Amino acid sequence: MTPNAEPLSNSVVIDPMGYAFAIGGAVLFSTKGIFIKLAYAHGVPTETVLALRMAVAIPIYLVVFLLLLRRLPTLHKALAPGFVGITILVGILGYFVSSYLDFLGLQFVSAQYERLVLFTYPFITLILGIWLFGDRFSWTVLPGMVISYAGIAVIFSYNLVAAPAGLFAGTALVLAAATTFALYQHLARRQMRTIGSAAFTCIGMTSAGLVAILHNGITHGPGSLLALDAPSLAYGLCLGIFGTVLPSFLMNAGIARIGARATASTAALGPVVTALIAVAVLGEVFTVFHAIGTVLVIAGAYWFGRAERRVQAAR
């Protein structure tokens, strides 16, 4: 195995393992909002929740990275200072900037609505790919996009009547998080081609984690993490492992094997899992409007994903 063992093509590879990685990462990522909401309920600030998540995750990434250096001797040669610097910046974009915007958005909107809005990032990934990276557009994917955003509009309209406070701010923040994460996916794939998905994840997440911890220290003081109670620490532990470490490796492995756009189109289980847990654990409401909106979002994403695969297979 070499650091650049992943496929180099931008086209989708019919790779069952790649799709399994992507789906597993999406399902685990869907628990993120639940743990964040539980921490918020204990009065933990946004910056501290993000820093706690990273404080749990960083030691794991460092251990994995050291193991990779021992296992892959050629990895040292690929880690030129300029390349590592770019990897750090890409990691900060995807794992700090995007995460911070998302965490802020969860202060205003429900966990299931946040997950549905984030679920539309495959469309943003497509648009950025066309605009910035020379990807092609096919009109066959447009109906799926329209159907999904119609679903978002249904739930948005319900919330506008039932719980309008902070709805516009929360939606804007989560959409901004989706946009920065979509950009991250394209940039990350280009770095993974050189050093592999695992090494990239370790460098990117560790860099973002250090920024998050520094940001929290400046905002709330260096002792804010130590002042947390046991339940908050437990939520942070779960958020760090199940909502961060495991899904990040799975998602990046999926990106490396089947590409950013294909990975982005495989996350249909995420909103369903989030909705089930949010209702059972957080006591969030789930009305007929939520059901209609969720079905539309997932149906649109399914249409979009099938159209994408057909387009790629025809090239």
PDB file of C-alpha atoms in Angstrom:
ATOM      1  CA  MET A   1       0.000   0.000   0.000  1.00  0.00           C
ATOM      2  CA  THR A   2       1.253   3.441  -0.905  1.00  0.00           C
ATOM      3  CA  PRO A   3       0.080   6.884   0.180  1.00  0.00           C
ATOM      4  CA  ASN A   4      -1.485   7.546  -3.201  1.00  0.00           C
ATOM      5  CA  ALA A   5      -3.305   4.234  -3.474  1.00  0.00           C
ATOM      6  CA  GLU A   6      -6.707   5.853  -4.022  1.00  0.00           C
ATOM      7  CA  PRO A   7      -8.101   6.135  -7.552  1.00  0.00           C
ATOM      8  CA  LEU A   8      -7.053   9.305  -9.334  1.00  0.00           C
ATOM      9  CA  SER A   9     -10.054   9.746 -11.596  1.00  0.00           C
ATOM     10  CA  ASN A  10     -12.778  12.319 -10.927  1.00  0.00           C
ATOM     11  CA  SER A  11     -15.372   9.909 -12.266  1.00  0.00           C
ATOM     12  CA  VAL A  12     -17.472   7.697 -10.032  1.00  0.00           C
ATOM     13  CA  VAL A  13     -16.109   4.192  -9.548  1.00  0.00           C
ATOM     14  CA  ILE A  14     -18.688   1.461  -8.976  1.00  0.00           C
ATOM     15  CA  ASP A  15     -17.090   0.444  -5.707  1.00  0.00           C
ATOM     16  CA  PRO A  16     -19.395  -1.181  -3.101  1.00  0.00           C
ATOM     17  CA  MET A  17     -16.860  -0.671  -0.312  1.00  0.00           C
ATOM     18  CA  GLY A  18     -16.575   3.008  -1.170  1.00  0.00           C
ATOM     19  CA  TYR A  19     -20.333   3.433  -0.946  1.00  0.00           C
ATOM     20  CA  ALA A  20     -20.398   1.475   2.321  1.00  0.00           C
ATOM     21  CA  PHE A  21     -17.798   3.841   3.808  1.00  0.00           C
ATOM     22  CA  ALA A  22     -19.767   6.889   2.665  1.00  0.00           C
ATOM     23  CA  ILE A  23     -23.090   5.632   4.044  1.00  0.00           C
ATOM     24  CA  GLY A  24     -21.557   4.600   7.363  1.00  0.00           C
ATOM     25  CA  GLY A  25     -19.956   8.018   7.733  1.00  0.00           C
ATOM     26  CA  ALA A  26     -23.228   9.775   6.918  1.00  0.00           C
ATOM     27  CA  VAL A  27     -25.192   7.765   9.489  1.00  0.00           C
ATOM     28  CA  LEU A  28     -22.669   8.416  12.267  1.00  0.00           C
ATOM     29  CA  PHE A  29     -22.404  12.086  11.343  1.00  0.00           C
ATOM     30  CA  SER A  30     -26.173  12.284  11.806  1.00  0.00           C
ATOM     31  CA  THR A  31     -25.747  11.775  15.570  1.00  0.00           C
ATOM     32  CA  LYS A  32     -23.646  14.931  15.809  1.00  0.00           C
ATOM     33  CA  GLY A  33     -26.578  17.310  16.169  1.00  0.00           C
ATOM     34  CA  ILE A  34     -28.107  15.182  18.922  1.00  0.00           C
ATOM     35  CA  PHE A  35     -25.017  15.307  21.131  1.00  0.00           C
ATOM     36  CA  ILE A  36     -24.600  19.031  20.466  1.00  0.00           C
ATOM     37  CA  LYS A  37     -28.199  19.727  21.469  1.00  0.00           C
ATOM     38  CA  LEU A  38     -27.746  17.679  24.655  1.00  0.00           C
ATOM     39  CA  ALA A  39     -24.634  19.693  25.525  1.00  0.00           C
ATOM     40  CA  TYR A  40     -26.488  22.941  24.830  1.00  0.00           C
ATOM     41  CA  ALA A  41     -29.211  21.805  27.237  1.00  0.00           C
ATOM     42  CA  HIS A  42     -26.530  21.716  29.963  1.00  0.00           C
ATOM     43  CA  GLY A  43     -25.565  25.306  29.171  1.00  0.00           C
ATOM     44  CA  VAL A  44     -22.303  24.561  27.353  1.00  0.00           C
ATOM     45  CA  PRO A  45     -21.398  27.384  24.893  1.00  0.00           C
ATOM     46  CA  THR A  46     -20.929  26.676  21.191  1.00  0.00           C
ATOM     47  CA  GLU A  47     -17.171  27.298  21.236  1.00  0.00           C
ATOM     48  CA  THR A  48     -16.694  24.991  24.225  1.00  0.00           C
ATOM     49  CA  VAL A  49     -18.748  22.191  22.667  1.00  0.00           C
ATOM     50  CA  LEU A  50     -16.631  22.359  19.519  1.00  0.00           C
ATOM     51  CA  ALA A  51     -13.399  22.494  21.507  1.00  0.00           C
ATOM     52  CA  LEU A  52     -14.480  19.527  23.638  1.00  0.00           C
ATOM     53  CA  ARG A  53     -15.274  17.557  20.512  1.00  0.00           C
ATOM     54  CA  MET A  54     -11.809  18.252  19.165  1.00  0.00           C
ATOM     55  CA  ALA A  55     -10.023  17.650  22.474  1.00  0.00           C
ATOM     56  CA  VAL A  56     -11.461  14.132  22.478  1.00  0.00           C
ATOM     57  CA  ALA A  57     -10.619  13.522  18.826  1.00  0.00           C
ATOM     58  CA  ILE A  58      -7.085  14.952  18.537  1.00  0.00           C
ATOM     59  CA  PRO A  59      -5.239  12.240  20.549  1.00  0.00           C
ATOM     60  CA  ILE A  60      -6.841   9.545  18.410  1.00  0.00           C
ATOM     61  CA  TYR A  61      -5.808  11.258  15.191  1.00  0.00           C
ATOM     62  CA  LEU A  62      -2.256  11.744  16.438  1.00  0.00           C
ATOM     63  CA  VAL A  63      -1.917   8.049  17.308  1.00  0.00           C
ATOM     64  CA  VAL A  64      -3.316   6.999  13.937  1.00  0.00           C
ATOM     65  CA  PHE A  65      -0.974   9.399  12.139  1.00  0.00           C
ATOM     66  CA  LEU A  66       2.094   8.025  13.953  1.00  0.00           C
ATOM     67  CA  LEU A  67       1.018   4.500  13.010  1.00  0.00           C
ATOM     68  CA  LEU A  68       0.661   5.584   9.388  1.00  0.00           C
ATOM     69  CA  LEU A  69       4.156   7.061   9.395  1.00  0.00           C
ATOM     70  CA  ARG A  70       5.544   3.740  10.620  1.00  0.00           C
ATOM     71  CA  ARG A  71       3.482   1.673   8.208  1.00  0.00           C
ATOM     72  CA  LEU A  72       4.049   3.847   5.122  1.00  0.00           C
ATOM     73  CA  PRO A  73       7.705   4.918   4.871  1.00  0.00           C
ATOM     74  CA  THR A  74       7.037   6.745   1.597  1.00  0.00           C
ATOM     75  CA  LEU A  75       4.564   9.019   3.393  1.00  0.00           C
ATOM     76  CA  HIS A  76       7.457  11.098   4.757  1.00  0.00           C
ATOM     77  CA  LYS A  77       8.508  12.074   1.249  1.00  0.00           C
ATOM     78  CA  ALA A  78       5.024  13.336   0.379  1.00  0.00           C
ATOM     79  CA  LEU A  79       4.836  15.614   3.420  1.00  0.00           C
ATOM     80  CA  ALA A  80       6.621  18.625   1.960  1.00  0.00           C
ATOM     81  CA  PRO A  81       6.110  21.829   3.992  1.00  0.00           C
ATOM     82  CA  GLY A  82       4.054  23.549   1.303  1.00  0.00           C
ATOM     83  CA  PHE A  83       1.816  20.524   0.822  1.00  0.00           C
ATOM     84  CA  VAL A  84       1.287  20.130   4.562  1.00  0.00           C
ATOM     85  CA  GLY A  85       0.422  23.823   4.824  1.00  0.00           C
ATOM     86  CA  ILE A  86      -2.292  23.493   2.206  1.00  0.00           C
ATOM     87  CA  THR A  87      -3.606  20.338   3.904  1.00  0.00           C
ATOM     88  CA  ILE A  88      -3.821  22.219   7.204  1.00  0.00           C
ATOM     89  CA  LEU A  89      -5.793  25.051   5.596  1.00  0.00           C
ATOM     90  CA  VAL A  90      -8.186  22.647   3.885  1.00  0.00           C
ATOM     91  CA  GLY A  91      -8.696  20.788   7.160  1.00  0.00           C
ATOM     92  CA  ILE A  92      -9.431  24.023   9.011  1.00  0.00           C
ATOM     93  CA  LEU A  93     -11.991  24.945   6.349  1.00  0.00           C
ATOM     94  CA  GLY A  94     -13.814  21.623   6.552  1.00  0.00           C
ATOM     95  CA  TYR A  95     -13.510  20.779  10.224  1.00  0.00           C
ATOM     96  CA  PHE A  96     -13.411  24.155  11.972  1.00  0.00           C
ATOM     97  CA  VAL A  97     -15.080  26.797   9.794  1.00  0.00           C
ATOM     98  CA  SER A  98     -17.830  24.506   8.527  1.00  0.00           C
ATOM     99  CA  SER A  99     -18.342  22.878  11.932  1.00  0.00           C
ATOM    100  CA  TYR A 100     -18.456  26.189  13.771  1.00  0.00           C
ATOM    101  CA  LEU A 101     -21.103  27.566  11.393  1.00  0.00           C
ATOM    102  CA  ASP A 102     -23.117  24.386  11.810  1.00  0.00           C
ATOM    103  CA  PHE A 103     -22.816  24.435  15.615  1.00  0.00           C
ATOM    104  CA  LEU A 104     -23.963  28.066  15.655  1.00  0.00           C
ATOM    105  CA  GLY A 105     -26.935  27.167  13.476  1.00  0.00           C
ATOM    106  CA  LEU A 106     -28.009  24.459  15.909  1.00  0.00           C
ATOM    107  CA  GLN A 107     -28.600  27.157  18.501  1.00  0.00           C
ATOM    108  CA  PHE A 108     -31.567  28.321  16.418  1.00  0.00           C
ATOM    109  CA  VAL A 109     -33.013  25.292  14.623  1.00  0.00           C
ATOM    110  CA  SER A 110     -33.918  21.702  15.488  1.00  0.00           C
ATOM    111  CA  ALA A 111     -31.499  18.821  14.969  1.00  0.00           C
ATOM    112  CA  GLN A 112     -33.673  17.191  12.310  1.00  0.00           C
ATOM    113  CA  TYR A 113     -34.133  20.413  10.329  1.00  0.00           C
ATOM    114  CA  GLU A 114     -30.385  21.073  10.503  1.00  0.00           C
ATOM    115  CA  ARG A 115     -29.684  17.600   9.154  1.00  0.00           C
ATOM    116  CA  LEU A 116     -32.123  18.051   6.280  1.00  0.00           C
ATOM    117  CA  VAL A 117     -30.591  21.392   5.286  1.00  0.00           C
ATOM    118  CA  LEU A 118     -27.098  19.871   5.427  1.00  0.00           C
ATOM    119  CA  PHE A 119     -28.418  16.957   3.410  1.00  0.00           C
ATOM    120  CA  THR A 120     -28.693  19.236   0.379  1.00  0.00           C
ATOM    121  CA  TYR A 121     -24.937  19.820   0.237  1.00  0.00           C
ATOM    122  CA  PRO A 122     -24.565  17.374  -2.690  1.00  0.00           C
ATOM    123  CA  PHE A 123     -26.276  20.008  -4.819  1.00  0.00           C
ATOM    124  CA  ILE A 124     -23.858  22.643  -3.573  1.00  0.00           C
ATOM    125  CA  THR A 125     -21.008  20.217  -4.223  1.00  0.00           C
ATOM    126  CA  LEU A 126     -22.226  19.890  -7.811  1.00  0.00           C
ATOM    127  CA  ILE A 127     -22.573  23.642  -8.307  1.00  0.00           C
ATOM    128  CA  LEU A 128     -19.102  24.327  -6.909  1.00  0.00           C
ATOM    129  CA  GLY A 129     -17.686  21.526  -9.035  1.00  0.00           C
ATOM    130  CA  ILE A 130     -19.120  23.092 -12.169  1.00  0.00           C
ATOM    131  CA  TRP A 131     -18.193  26.632 -11.199  1.00  0.00           C
ATOM    132  CA  LEU A 132     -14.694  26.090  -9.815  1.00  0.00           C
ATOM    133  CA  PHE A 133     -13.412  22.679 -10.896  1.00  0.00           C
ATOM    134  CA  GLY A 134     -14.618  22.161 -14.461  1.00  0.00           C
ATOM    135  CA  ASP A 135     -17.243  19.493 -13.760  1.00  0.00           C
ATOM    136  CA  ARG A 136     -20.052  19.086 -16.251  1.00  0.00           C
ATOM    137  CA  PHE A 137     -23.731  19.771 -15.614  1.00  0.00           C
ATOM    138  CA  SER A 138     -26.572  17.541 -16.731  1.00  0.00           C
ATOM    139  CA  TRP A 139     -30.174  18.737 -16.704  1.00  0.00           C
ATOM    140  CA  THR A 140     -31.262  15.272 -15.521  1.00  0.00           C
ATOM    141  CA  VAL A 141     -30.111  16.105 -11.980  1.00  0.00           C
ATOM    142  CA  LEU A 142     -32.210  19.287 -11.757  1.00  0.00           C
ATOM    143  CA  PRO A 143     -35.563  17.641 -10.828  1.00  0.00           C
ATOM    144  CA  GLY A 144     -33.946  16.012  -7.808  1.00  0.00           C
ATOM    145  CA  MET A 145     -32.606  19.337  -6.616  1.00  0.00           C
ATOM    146  CA  VAL A 146     -36.022  20.984  -7.022  1.00  0.00           C
ATOM    147  CA  ILE A 147     -37.804  18.184  -5.160  1.00  0.00           C
ATOM    148  CA  SER A 148     -35.364  18.301  -2.234  1.00  0.00           C
ATOM    149  CA  TYR A 149     -35.515  22.058  -1.820  1.00  0.00           C
ATOM    150  CA  ALA A 150     -39.315  21.848  -2.012  1.00  0.00           C
ATOM    151  CA  GLY A 151     -39.085  19.559   1.025  1.00  0.00           C
ATOM    152  CA  ILE A 152     -36.920  22.090   2.839  1.00  0.00           C
ATOM    153  CA  ALA A 153     -39.485  24.770   1.960  1.00  0.00           C
ATOM    154  CA  VAL A 154     -42.304  22.710   3.498  1.00  0.00           C
ATOM    155  CA  ILE A 155     -40.546  22.374   6.859  1.00  0.00           C
ATOM    156  CA  PHE A 156     -39.284  25.948   6.716  1.00  0.00           C
ATOM    157  CA  SER A 157     -42.845  27.181   6.174  1.00  0.00           C
ATOM    158  CA  TYR A 158     -44.112  25.121   9.105  1.00  0.00           C
ATOM    159  CA  ASN A 159     -41.357  26.466  11.368  1.00  0.00           C
ATOM    160  CA  LEU A 160     -42.078  30.010  10.160  1.00  0.00           C
ATOM    161  CA  VAL A 161     -45.529  29.668  11.737  1.00  0.00           C
ATOM    162  CA  ALA A 162     -44.801  27.361  14.687  1.00  0.00           C
ATOM    163  CA  ALA A 163     -41.309  28.471  15.783  1.00  0.00           C
ATOM    164  CA  PRO A 164     -40.048  31.474  13.790  1.00  0.00           C
ATOM    165  CA  ALA A 165     -37.507  32.736  16.333  1.00  0.00           C
ATOM    166  CA  GLY A 166     -34.018  32.447  14.871  1.00  0.00           C
ATOM    167  CA  LEU A 167     -35.224  30.453  11.862  1.00  0.00           C
ATOM    168  CA  PHE A 168     -33.665  32.686   9.202  1.00  0.00           C
ATOM    169  CA  ALA A 169     -30.361  32.993  11.072  1.00  0.00           C
ATOM    170  CA  GLY A 170     -30.187  29.264  11.771  1.00  0.00           C
ATOM    171  CA  THR A 171     -31.000  28.319   8.188  1.00  0.00           C
ATOM    172  CA  ALA A 172     -28.412  30.755   6.806  1.00  0.00           C
ATOM    173  CA  LEU A 173     -25.720  29.456   9.148  1.00  0.00           C
ATOM    174  CA  VAL A 174     -26.392  25.804   8.291  1.00  0.00           C
ATOM    175  CA  LEU A 175     -26.435  26.595   4.557  1.00  0.00           C
ATOM    176  CA  ALA A 176     -23.104  28.383   4.981  1.00  0.00           C
ATOM    177  CA  ALA A 177     -21.779  25.284   6.757  1.00  0.00           C
ATOM    178  CA  ALA A 178     -22.980  23.105   3.875  1.00  0.00           C
ATOM    179  CA  THR A 179     -21.300  25.384   1.335  1.00  0.00           C
ATOM    180  CA  THR A 180     -17.934  25.423   3.089  1.00  0.00           C
ATOM    181  CA  PHE A 181     -18.088  21.654   3.566  1.00  0.00           C
ATOM    182  CA  ALA A 182     -18.879  21.132  -0.126  1.00  0.00           C
ATOM    183  CA  LEU A 183     -15.841  23.234  -1.054  1.00  0.00           C
ATOM    184  CA  TYR A 184     -13.758  21.284   1.455  1.00  0.00           C
ATOM    185  CA  GLN A 185     -14.754  18.000  -0.204  1.00  0.00           C
ATOM    186  CA  HIS A 186     -13.421  19.081  -3.581  1.00  0.00           C
ATOM    187  CA  LEU A 187     -10.175  20.445  -2.137  1.00  0.00           C
ATOM    188  CA  ALA A 188      -9.693  17.447   0.150  1.00  0.00           C
ATOM    189  CA  ARG A 189      -9.856  14.941  -2.676  1.00  0.00           C
ATOM    190  CA  ARG A 190      -6.955  16.658  -4.391  1.00  0.00           C
ATOM    191  CA  GLN A 191      -4.848  16.325  -1.242  1.00  0.00           C
ATOM    192  CA  MET A 192      -5.884  12.719  -0.635  1.00  0.00           C
ATOM    193  CA  ARG A 193      -4.521  11.703  -4.011  1.00  0.00           C
ATOM    194  CA  THR A 194      -1.031  12.362  -2.685  1.00  0.00           C
ATOM    195  CA  ILE A 195      -1.067  11.145   0.925  1.00  0.00           C
ATOM    196  CA  GLY A 196      -4.212   9.038   1.217  1.00  0.00           C
ATOM    197  CA  SER A 197      -7.464   9.667   3.046  1.00  0.00           C
ATOM    198  CA  ALA A 198      -6.324   8.521   6.505  1.00  0.00           C
ATOM    199  CA  ALA A 199      -3.219  10.717   6.669  1.00  0.00           C
ATOM    200  CA  PHE A 200      -5.125  13.675   5.299  1.00  0.00           C
ATOM    201  CA  THR A 201      -7.874  13.228   7.907  1.00  0.00           C
ATOM    202  CA  CYS A 202      -5.335  13.109  10.725  1.00  0.00           C
ATOM    203  CA  ILE A 203      -3.548  16.286   9.636  1.00  0.00           C
ATOM    204  CA  GLY A 204      -6.710  18.186   8.763  1.00  0.00           C
ATOM    205  CA  MET A 205      -8.683  17.273  11.875  1.00  0.00           C
ATOM    206  CA  THR A 206      -5.765  17.848  14.256  1.00  0.00           C
ATOM    207  CA  SER A 207      -5.125  21.283  12.753  1.00  0.00           C
ATOM    208  CA  ALA A 208      -8.802  22.229  12.969  1.00  0.00           C
ATOM    209  CA  GLY A 209      -8.951  20.893  16.518  1.00  0.00           C
ATOM    210  CA  LEU A 210      -6.067  23.041  17.695  1.00  0.00           C
ATOM    211  CA  VAL A 211      -7.739  26.099  16.161  1.00  0.00           C
ATOM    212  CA  ALA A 212     -11.027  25.218  17.896  1.00  0.00           C
ATOM    213  CA  ILE A 213      -9.342  24.787  21.280  1.00  0.00           C
ATOM    214  CA  LEU A 214      -7.440  28.052  20.861  1.00  0.00           C
ATOM    215  CA  HIS A 215     -10.623  29.848  19.827  1.00  0.00           C
ATOM    216  CA  ASN A 216     -12.479  28.545  22.889  1.00  0.00           C
ATOM    217  CA  GLY A 217      -9.600  29.512  25.172  1.00  0.00           C
ATOM    218  CA  ILE A 218      -9.666  33.061  23.857  1.00  0.00           C
ATOM    219  CA  THR A 219     -13.471  33.284  24.029  1.00  0.00           C
ATOM    220  CA  HIS A 220     -14.239  31.548  27.332  1.00  0.00           C
ATOM    221  CA  GLY A 221     -10.898  31.144  29.067  1.00  0.00           C
ATOM    222  CA  PRO A 222      -8.384  28.273  29.137  1.00  0.00           C
ATOM    223  CA  GLY A 223     -10.121  26.563  32.069  1.00  0.00           C
ATOM    224  CA  SER A 224     -13.566  26.320  30.471  1.00  0.00           C
ATOM    225  CA  LEU A 225     -13.153  22.685  29.419  1.00  0.00           C
ATOM    226  CA  LEU A 226     -12.048  21.605  32.902  1.00  0.00           C
ATOM    227  CA  ALA A 227     -15.084  23.291  34.456  1.00  0.00           C
ATOM    228  CA  LEU A 228     -17.603  21.081  32.615  1.00  0.00           C
ATOM    229  CA  ASP A 229     -19.806  18.659  34.571  1.00  0.00           C
ATOM    230  CA  ALA A 230     -19.853  14.880  34.021  1.00  0.00           C
ATOM    231  CA  PRO A 231     -22.847  14.745  31.628  1.00  0.00           C
ATOM    232  CA  SER A 232     -21.356  17.468  29.424  1.00  0.00           C
ATOM    233  CA  LEU A 233     -18.039  15.622  29.314  1.00  0.00           C
ATOM    234  CA  ALA A 234     -19.887  12.412  28.384  1.00  0.00           C
ATOM    235  CA  TYR A 235     -21.693  14.158  25.530  1.00  0.00           C
ATOM    236  CA  GLY A 236     -18.368  15.551  24.357  1.00  0.00           C
ATOM    237  CA  LEU A 237     -16.813  12.078  24.441  1.00  0.00           C
ATOM    238  CA  CYS A 238     -19.630  10.631  22.331  1.00  0.00           C
ATOM    239  CA  LEU A 239     -19.515  13.615  19.983  1.00  0.00           C
ATOM    240  CA  GLY A 240     -15.757  13.236  19.561  1.00  0.00           C
ATOM    241  CA  ILE A 241     -15.775   9.505  18.848  1.00  0.00           C
ATOM    242  CA  PHE A 242     -19.110   8.656  17.223  1.00  0.00           C
ATOM    243  CA  GLY A 243     -19.865  12.058  15.714  1.00  0.00           C
ATOM    244  CA  THR A 244     -16.334  12.931  14.595  1.00  0.00           C
ATOM    245  CA  VAL A 245     -13.529  10.356  14.521  1.00  0.00           C
ATOM    246  CA  LEU A 246     -15.269   7.316  13.074  1.00  0.00           C
ATOM    247  CA  PRO A 247     -17.420   9.131  10.490  1.00  0.00           C
ATOM    248  CA  SER A 248     -14.571  11.375   9.335  1.00  0.00           C
ATOM    249  CA  PHE A 249     -12.407   8.392   8.434  1.00  0.00           C
ATOM    250  CA  LEU A 250     -15.337   6.623   6.791  1.00  0.00           C
ATOM    251  CA  MET A 251     -16.425   9.700   4.826  1.00  0.00           C
ATOM    252  CA  ASN A 252     -12.929  10.538   3.617  1.00  0.00           C
ATOM    253  CA  ALA A 253     -12.331   6.927   2.641  1.00  0.00           C
ATOM    254  CA  GLY A 254     -15.527   7.136   0.614  1.00  0.00           C
ATOM    255  CA  ILE A 255     -14.380  10.374  -1.051  1.00  0.00           C
ATOM    256  CA  ALA A 256     -11.042   8.814  -1.931  1.00  0.00           C
ATOM    257  CA  ARG A 257     -12.650   5.732  -3.494  1.00  0.00           C
ATOM    258  CA  ILE A 258     -15.735   7.073  -5.273  1.00  0.00           C
ATOM    259  CA  GLY A 259     -15.253  10.867  -5.391  1.00  0.00           C
ATOM    260  CA  ALA A 260     -16.774  13.880  -3.681  1.00  0.00           C
ATOM    261  CA  ARG A 261     -19.981  14.051  -5.696  1.00  0.00           C
ATOM    262  CA  ALA A 262     -20.785  10.342  -5.380  1.00  0.00           C
ATOM    263  CA  THR A 263     -20.032  10.410  -1.653  1.00  0.00           C
ATOM    264  CA  ALA A 264     -22.280  13.423  -1.227  1.00  0.00           C
ATOM    265  CA  SER A 265     -25.157  11.580  -2.912  1.00  0.00           C
ATOM    266  CA  THR A 266     -25.144   8.509  -0.623  1.00  0.00           C
ATOM    267  CA  ALA A 267     -26.319  10.048   2.635  1.00  0.00           C
ATOM    268  CA  ALA A 268     -30.052   9.269   2.479  1.00  0.00           C
ATOM    269  CA  LEU A 269     -30.103   7.499   5.848  1.00  0.00           C
ATOM    270  CA  GLY A 270     -28.715  10.510   7.719  1.00  0.00           C
ATOM    271  CA  PRO A 271     -31.907  12.589   8.046  1.00  0.00           C
ATOM    272  CA  VAL A 272     -33.987   9.537   8.937  1.00  0.00           C
ATOM    273  CA  VAL A 273     -31.617   8.515  11.726  1.00  0.00           C
ATOM    274  CA  THR A 274     -31.448  12.071  13.023  1.00  0.00           C
ATOM    275  CA  ALA A 275     -35.235  12.450  13.018  1.00  0.00           C
ATOM    276  CA  LEU A 276     -35.746   9.190  14.923  1.00  0.00           C
ATOM    277  CA  ILE A 277     -33.167  10.029  17.586  1.00  0.00           C
ATOM    278  CA  ALA A 278     -34.252  13.676  17.850  1.00  0.00           C
ATOM    279  CA  VAL A 279     -37.846  12.667  18.557  1.00  0.00           C
ATOM    280  CA  ALA A 280     -36.890   9.881  20.988  1.00  0.00           C
ATOM    281  CA  VAL A 281     -34.081  11.633  22.871  1.00  0.00           C
ATOM    282  CA  LEU A 282     -34.616  15.373  22.449  1.00  0.00           C
ATOM    283  CA  GLY A 283     -38.420  15.340  22.375  1.00  0.00           C
ATOM    284  CA  GLU A 284     -38.549  17.267  19.093  1.00  0.00           C
ATOM    285  CA  VAL A 285     -41.886  17.327  17.302  1.00  0.00           C
ATOM    286  CA  PHE A 286     -42.421  15.379  14.108  1.00  0.00           C
ATOM    287  CA  THR A 287     -45.567  16.461  12.316  1.00  0.00           C
ATOM    288  CA  VAL A 288     -47.068  15.592   8.958  1.00  0.00           C
ATOM    289  CA  PHE A 289     -45.172  18.594   7.573  1.00  0.00           C
ATOM    290  CA  HIS A 290     -41.890  17.123   8.807  1.00  0.00           C
ATOM    291  CA  ALA A 291     -42.820  13.781   7.252  1.00  0.00           C
ATOM    292  CA  ILE A 292     -43.686  15.351   3.890  1.00  0.00           C
ATOM    293  CA  GLY A 293     -40.570  17.505   3.921  1.00  0.00           C
ATOM    294  CA  THR A 294     -38.300  14.620   4.879  1.00  0.00           C
ATOM    295  CA  VAL A 295     -39.737  12.362   2.175  1.00  0.00           C
ATOM    296  CA  LEU A 296     -39.312  15.084  -0.446  1.00  0.00           C
ATOM    297  CA  VAL A 297     -35.721  15.828   0.567  1.00  0.00           C
ATOM    298  CA  ILE A 298     -34.719  12.166   0.521  1.00  0.00           C
ATOM    299  CA  ALA A 299     -36.629  11.443  -2.706  1.00  0.00           C
ATOM    300  CA  GLY A 300     -34.969  14.392  -4.389  1.00  0.00           C
ATOM    301  CA  ALA A 301     -31.540  13.302  -3.214  1.00  0.00           C
ATOM    302  CA  TYR A 302     -32.237   9.763  -4.454  1.00  0.00           C
ATOM    303  CA  TRP A 303     -33.268  11.113  -7.859  1.00  0.00           C
ATOM    304  CA  PHE A 304     -30.194  13.332  -7.907  1.00  0.00           C
ATOM    305  CA  GLY A 305     -27.891  10.454  -6.970  1.00  0.00           C
ATOM    306  CA  ARG A 306     -29.262   8.128  -9.645  1.00  0.00           C
ATOM    307  CA  ALA A 307     -29.024  10.825 -12.280  1.00  0.00           C
ATOM    308  CA  GLU A 308     -25.447  11.583 -11.243  1.00  0.00           C
ATOM    309  CA  ARG A 309     -24.411   7.944 -11.507  1.00  0.00           C
ATOM    310  CA  ARG A 310     -26.015   7.605 -14.935  1.00  0.00           C
ATOM    311  CA  VAL A 311     -24.235  10.712 -16.185  1.00  0.00           C
ATOM    312  CA  GLN A 312     -20.892   9.483 -14.884  1.00  0.00           C
ATOM    313  CA  ALA A 313     -21.408   5.984 -16.274  1.00  0.00           C
ATOM    314  CA  ALA A 314     -22.129   7.437 -19.718  1.00  0.00           C
ATOM    315  CA  ARG A 315     -18.810   9.296 -19.889  1.00  0.00           C
TER     316      ARG A 315
END
